[in-house]
Tab-separated table of C-alpha atoms in Angstrom:
chain	number	residue	atom	x	y	z
A	103	GLU	CA	-14.944	-26.157	-0.826
A	104	PRO	CA	-15.095	-24.315	2.519
A	105	GLU	CA	-14.668	-20.556	2.330
A	106	VAL	CA	-14.439	-17.474	4.494
A	107	THR	CA	-17.490	-15.263	4.306
A	108	GLN	CA	-17.859	-11.613	5.234
A	109	THR	CA	-20.825	-9.314	5.776
A	110	PRO	CA	-21.792	-6.780	4.716
A	111	SER	CA	-20.120	-6.480	1.359
A	112	HIS	CA	-20.375	-2.688	1.566
A	113	GLN	CA	-20.911	-0.524	4.614
A	114	VAL	CA	-21.464	3.225	4.465
A	115	THR	CA	-21.260	5.151	7.745
A	116	GLN	CA	-20.910	8.651	9.075
A	117	MET	CA	-17.705	9.805	10.694
A	118	GLY	CA	-17.756	9.094	14.450
A	119	GLN	CA	-20.154	6.173	14.184
A	120	GLU	CA	-19.350	2.685	15.344
A	121	VAL	CA	-19.232	-0.098	12.798
A	122	ILE	CA	-18.972	-3.887	13.167
A	123	LEU	CA	-17.639	-5.974	10.334
A	124	ARG	CA	-18.449	-9.626	10.482
A	125	CYS	CA	-16.637	-12.691	9.312
A	126	VAL	CA	-17.275	-16.406	9.401
A	127	PRO	CA	-13.940	-18.204	9.127
A	128	ILE	CA	-13.528	-21.741	7.849
A	129	SER	CA	-14.989	-24.015	10.508
A	130	ASN	CA	-11.899	-26.032	11.553
A	131	HIS	CA	-9.505	-23.106	11.482
A	132	LEU	CA	-8.053	-21.771	14.706
A	133	TYR	CA	-6.197	-18.593	13.672
A	134	PHE	CA	-8.041	-15.517	12.490
A	135	TYR	CA	-6.874	-12.257	10.952
A	136	TRP	CA	-8.034	-8.884	9.737
A	137	TYR	CA	-6.318	-6.944	7.005
A	138	ARG	CA	-7.254	-3.742	5.239
A	139	GLN	CA	-6.500	-2.184	1.909
A	140	ILE	CA	-6.898	1.512	1.386
A	141	LEU	CA	-7.622	2.245	-2.250
A	142	GLY	CA	-4.465	2.115	-4.312
A	143	GLN	CA	-2.301	0.968	-1.368
A	144	LYS	CA	-0.976	-2.309	-0.056
A	145	VAL	CA	-2.964	-4.849	1.836
A	146	GLU	CA	-1.990	-4.200	5.485
A	147	PHE	CA	-2.100	-6.509	8.461
A	148	LEU	CA	-4.254	-5.317	11.346
A	149	VAL	CA	-4.511	-8.123	13.883
A	150	SER	CA	-4.263	-11.853	14.492
A	151	PHE	CA	-6.379	-13.758	16.963
A	152	TYR	CA	-5.969	-17.193	18.481
A	153	ASN	CA	-7.473	-18.973	21.457
A	154	ASN	CA	-9.798	-16.038	22.168
A	155	GLU	CA	-7.083	-13.457	22.401
A	156	ILE	CA	-5.049	-11.151	20.175
A	157	SER	CA	-1.709	-12.742	19.334
A	158	GLU	CA	-0.301	-9.928	17.202
A	159	LYS	CA	-1.409	-6.468	16.139
A	160	SER	CA	0.006	-3.708	13.991
A	161	GLU	CA	0.432	-0.025	14.690
A	162	ILE	CA	-2.781	0.632	12.787
A	163	PHE	CA	-4.781	-1.405	15.318
A	164	ASP	CA	-5.165	1.262	17.952
A	165	ASP	CA	-7.733	1.679	20.749
A	166	GLN	CA	-10.455	2.428	18.245
A	167	PHE	CA	-10.295	-1.143	16.996
A	168	SER	CA	-11.350	-4.291	18.762
A	169	VAL	CA	-11.941	-7.906	17.733
A	170	GLU	CA	-14.147	-10.556	19.167
A	171	ARG	CA	-15.241	-14.117	18.598
A	172	PRO	CA	-18.676	-13.864	20.156
A	173	ASP	CA	-19.677	-17.456	19.369
A	174	GLY	CA	-18.243	-20.528	17.743
A	175	SER	CA	-18.488	-19.246	14.215
A	176	ASN	CA	-18.294	-15.451	13.949
A	177	PHE	CA	-15.237	-13.231	14.129
A	178	THR	CA	-15.857	-9.487	14.280
A	179	LEU	CA	-13.921	-6.271	13.852
A	180	LYS	CA	-15.327	-3.216	15.617
A	181	ILE	CA	-14.313	0.318	14.926
A	182	ARG	CA	-15.625	2.470	17.753
A	183	SER	CA	-15.572	5.923	16.243
A	184	THR	CA	-14.888	5.858	12.516
A	185	LYS	CA	-12.626	8.373	10.820
A	186	LEU	CA	-12.504	9.318	7.141
A	187	GLU	CA	-9.164	7.549	6.879
A	188	ASP	CA	-10.767	4.271	7.930
A	189	SER	CA	-12.385	4.035	4.529
A	190	ALA	CA	-10.885	0.880	2.992
A	191	MET	CA	-11.557	-2.691	2.026
A	192	TYR	CA	-11.342	-4.938	5.075
A	193	PHE	CA	-10.397	-8.600	4.615
A	194	CYS	CA	-10.846	-11.359	7.080
A	195	ALA	CA	-8.662	-14.476	6.869
A	196	SER	CA	-8.193	-17.730	8.695
A	197	ASP	CA	-5.839	-20.649	8.763
A	198	SER	CA	-5.405	-23.900	10.660
A	199	GLU	CA	-1.843	-23.765	11.922
A	200	GLY	CA	-0.785	-20.140	12.313
A	201	SER	CA	2.696	-20.911	10.991
A	202	SER	CA	4.632	-18.969	8.376
A	203	THR	CA	4.234	-21.814	5.849
A	204	ASP	CA	0.464	-22.073	6.277
A	205	THR	CA	-1.908	-20.659	3.692
A	206	GLN	CA	-4.312	-18.023	4.924
A	207	TYR	CA	-7.768	-18.181	3.362
A	208	PHE	CA	-9.352	-14.819	2.729
A	209	GLY	CA	-12.927	-13.647	2.517
A	210	PRO	CA	-14.272	-11.365	-0.244
A	211	GLY	CA	-13.885	-8.261	1.860
A	212	THR	CA	-16.117	-5.553	3.232
A	213	ARG	CA	-15.809	-2.141	1.612
A	214	LEU	CA	-16.151	0.472	4.347
A	215	THR	CA	-16.928	4.034	3.273
A	216	VAL	CA	-16.810	6.722	5.982
A	217	LEU	CA	-18.486	10.011	5.057
B	40	GLY	CA	11.399	-4.910	8.403
B	41	ASP	CA	9.657	-7.299	6.059
B	42	SER	CA	8.208	-5.948	2.838
B	43	VAL	CA	7.174	-6.915	-0.686
B	44	THR	CA	7.679	-4.817	-3.800
B	45	GLN	CA	5.542	-5.702	-6.726
B	46	MET	CA	5.516	-4.611	-10.316
B	47	GLU	CA	3.216	-1.687	-10.908
B	48	GLY	CA	0.215	-2.167	-13.131
B	49	PRO	CA	-2.098	-2.191	-14.837
B	50	VAL	CA	-0.899	-4.760	-17.334
B	51	THR	CA	-2.795	-5.414	-20.564
B	52	LEU	CA	-1.939	-8.424	-22.722
B	53	SER	CA	-3.412	-10.167	-25.690
B	54	GLU	CA	-4.660	-13.697	-25.299
B	55	GLU	CA	-1.836	-16.283	-25.494
B	56	ALA	CA	0.854	-13.732	-24.613
B	57	PHE	CA	3.538	-14.463	-22.059
B	58	LEU	CA	3.060	-12.971	-18.629
B	59	THR	CA	5.624	-11.933	-16.065
B	60	ILE	CA	4.736	-10.033	-12.933
B	61	ASN	CA	7.832	-9.137	-10.903
B	62	CYS	CA	7.994	-9.467	-7.147
B	63	THR	CA	10.905	-8.876	-4.835
B	64	TYR	CA	10.998	-9.068	-1.087
B	65	THR	CA	12.855	-8.053	2.027
B	66	ALA	CA	12.725	-10.300	5.046
B	67	THR	CA	14.676	-10.820	8.258
B	68	GLY	CA	14.132	-14.563	8.432
B	69	TYR	CA	13.310	-17.343	6.000
B	70	PRO	CA	9.910	-16.381	4.648
B	71	SER	CA	7.329	-18.376	2.771
B	72	LEU	CA	6.207	-16.667	-0.425
B	73	PHE	CA	2.763	-16.602	-1.982
B	74	TRP	CA	0.856	-15.376	-4.959
B	75	TYR	CA	-2.812	-14.589	-4.412
B	76	VAL	CA	-5.330	-13.689	-7.094
B	77	GLN	CA	-8.457	-11.633	-6.757
B	78	TYR	CA	-11.130	-11.947	-9.401
B	79	PRO	CA	-13.763	-9.191	-9.605
B	80	GLY	CA	-16.145	-9.282	-6.660
B	81	GLU	CA	-14.291	-12.118	-4.924
B	82	GLY	CA	-11.790	-12.554	-2.133
B	83	LEU	CA	-8.075	-13.207	-2.303
B	84	GLN	CA	-7.481	-16.776	-3.472
B	85	LEU	CA	-4.229	-18.616	-3.127
B	86	LEU	CA	-2.694	-19.154	-6.532
B	87	LEU	CA	0.551	-20.790	-5.531
B	88	LYS	CA	3.203	-20.741	-2.829
B	89	ALA	CA	6.799	-21.751	-2.065
B	90	THR	CA	8.132	-22.254	1.425
B	91	LYS	CA	11.858	-22.479	0.891
B	92	ALA	CA	14.597	-21.362	-1.448
B	93	ASP	CA	14.593	-22.890	-4.957
B	94	ASP	CA	11.063	-24.241	-4.523
B	95	LYS	CA	8.807	-23.714	-7.478
B	96	GLY	CA	5.110	-23.128	-6.898
B	97	SER	CA	2.708	-23.879	-9.754
B	98	ASN	CA	-0.981	-23.883	-10.399
B	99	LYS	CA	-3.291	-23.348	-13.398
B	100	GLY	CA	-0.293	-22.831	-15.722
B	101	PHE	CA	1.231	-20.169	-13.443
B	102	GLU	CA	4.686	-20.664	-11.965
B	103	ALA	CA	6.954	-18.822	-9.543
B	104	THR	CA	10.394	-19.829	-8.251
B	105	TYR	CA	11.681	-18.777	-4.820
B	106	ARG	CA	15.056	-17.185	-5.568
B	107	LYS	CA	16.936	-16.361	-2.395
B	108	GLU	CA	19.968	-14.953	-4.201
B	109	THR	CA	17.842	-12.285	-5.926
B	110	THR	CA	15.136	-12.148	-3.223
B	111	SER	CA	12.517	-12.594	-5.927
B	112	PHE	CA	9.400	-14.597	-6.605
B	113	HIS	CA	8.303	-13.548	-10.114
B	114	LEU	CA	5.022	-14.875	-11.420
B	115	GLU	CA	4.990	-16.272	-14.960
B	116	LYS	CA	2.551	-17.879	-17.343
B	117	GLY	CA	3.340	-18.979	-20.848
B	118	SER	CA	0.000	-18.279	-22.469
B	119	VAL	CA	-2.584	-16.120	-20.739
B	120	GLN	CA	-6.330	-16.397	-21.256
B	121	VAL	CA	-9.117	-13.884	-20.908
B	122	SER	CA	-10.223	-15.720	-17.734
B	123	ASP	CA	-6.859	-14.805	-16.135
B	124	SER	CA	-7.933	-11.164	-15.920
B	125	ALA	CA	-7.691	-10.343	-12.227
B	126	VAL	CA	-5.543	-8.567	-9.644
B	127	TYR	CA	-2.446	-10.514	-8.536
B	128	PHE	CA	-0.836	-10.036	-5.113
B	129	CYS	CA	2.598	-11.186	-4.052
B	130	ALA	CA	2.922	-11.848	-0.322
B	131	LEU	CA	5.324	-13.204	2.263
B	132	SER	CA	4.985	-14.736	5.672
B	133	ASP	CA	7.940	-14.615	8.003
B	134	THR	CA	8.566	-15.682	11.602
B	135	GLY	CA	5.248	-14.320	12.831
B	136	ASN	CA	1.996	-15.240	11.187
B	137	GLN	CA	1.099	-12.005	9.572
B	138	PHE	CA	1.310	-11.633	5.818
B	139	TYR	CA	3.024	-8.766	4.048
B	140	PHE	CA	1.533	-7.919	0.705
B	141	GLY	CA	2.567	-6.061	-2.384
B	142	THR	CA	0.277	-3.418	-3.877
B	143	GLY	CA	-1.296	-5.819	-6.384
B	144	THR	CA	-0.977	-5.856	-10.169
B	145	SER	CA	-4.100	-5.623	-12.272
B	146	LEU	CA	-3.972	-7.849	-15.364
B	147	THR	CA	-6.394	-7.504	-18.298
B	148	VAL	CA	-6.238	-10.041	-21.095
B	149	ILE	CA	-7.957	-9.024	-24.286
B	150	PRO	CA	-9.141	-11.526	-26.942
C-alpha cells in the first residue's frame, strides 16, 4: 500500500539554525500538508500546498517557515531560524482531492528538537 | 471557529473490555469527521470516517456515528485487544481542506 514517508525521523538542531524537513507524498496525490504537534498539545495545521503554491496557511506559519516541492516527489518544510518553541513533531500529509470529505494520509512524523 | 474536544487520557483497559473514547466538535459548516490511530513509531492512520450526519464509520471492530444533534463522534469497540494499544485522534475537516484535531487519547490494553 502506498504511504507517505518523512525524513529524518528525528532532527536535533541549535536555536537559530535552519532546518529542512523532507516528505515524499503518495505519488498520485496533488494536495500536500504540514502539521505539527507540540508535546502534549493538539495536532495543528500549518500549511496546505497545491499546484506549486500555498493554498492555505495558519497563523503559526509565519515568515520563518516556507514550503517547496523541489521536484516531482519531494515536499519540504524549511524553518529558517529555529526557536526553542519550534520543538515538536512535524507531520506531512497528502490527499488526492483536497476536499473536506477526502482522507488525508499522514507520514510517521519528524521529531524536531531545538536546543 | 472549528475545533475538536477529545476525552483526556490515558485510558487503560483489560483485554475484551468495552471501549468508548468521547469526541465532540464545533464547526461552522457541515464537516466530515475522522478517527485516526497512531501506533508506536508510526504515522497517523485513518481508522474510520463519516462525511454526513447519521453516517456510521466502522473498521476493525471500531465504530463511530456522526451525531449532528449532539455534535459528537464517539469511538467505540465492543472488545479491545492488546494490539489496539495506540493513540487515537478525533479530527474534522470543514469547508477548507485543513484538518482540526483533538489532543489524542492514549489507550493501553493489558492482557
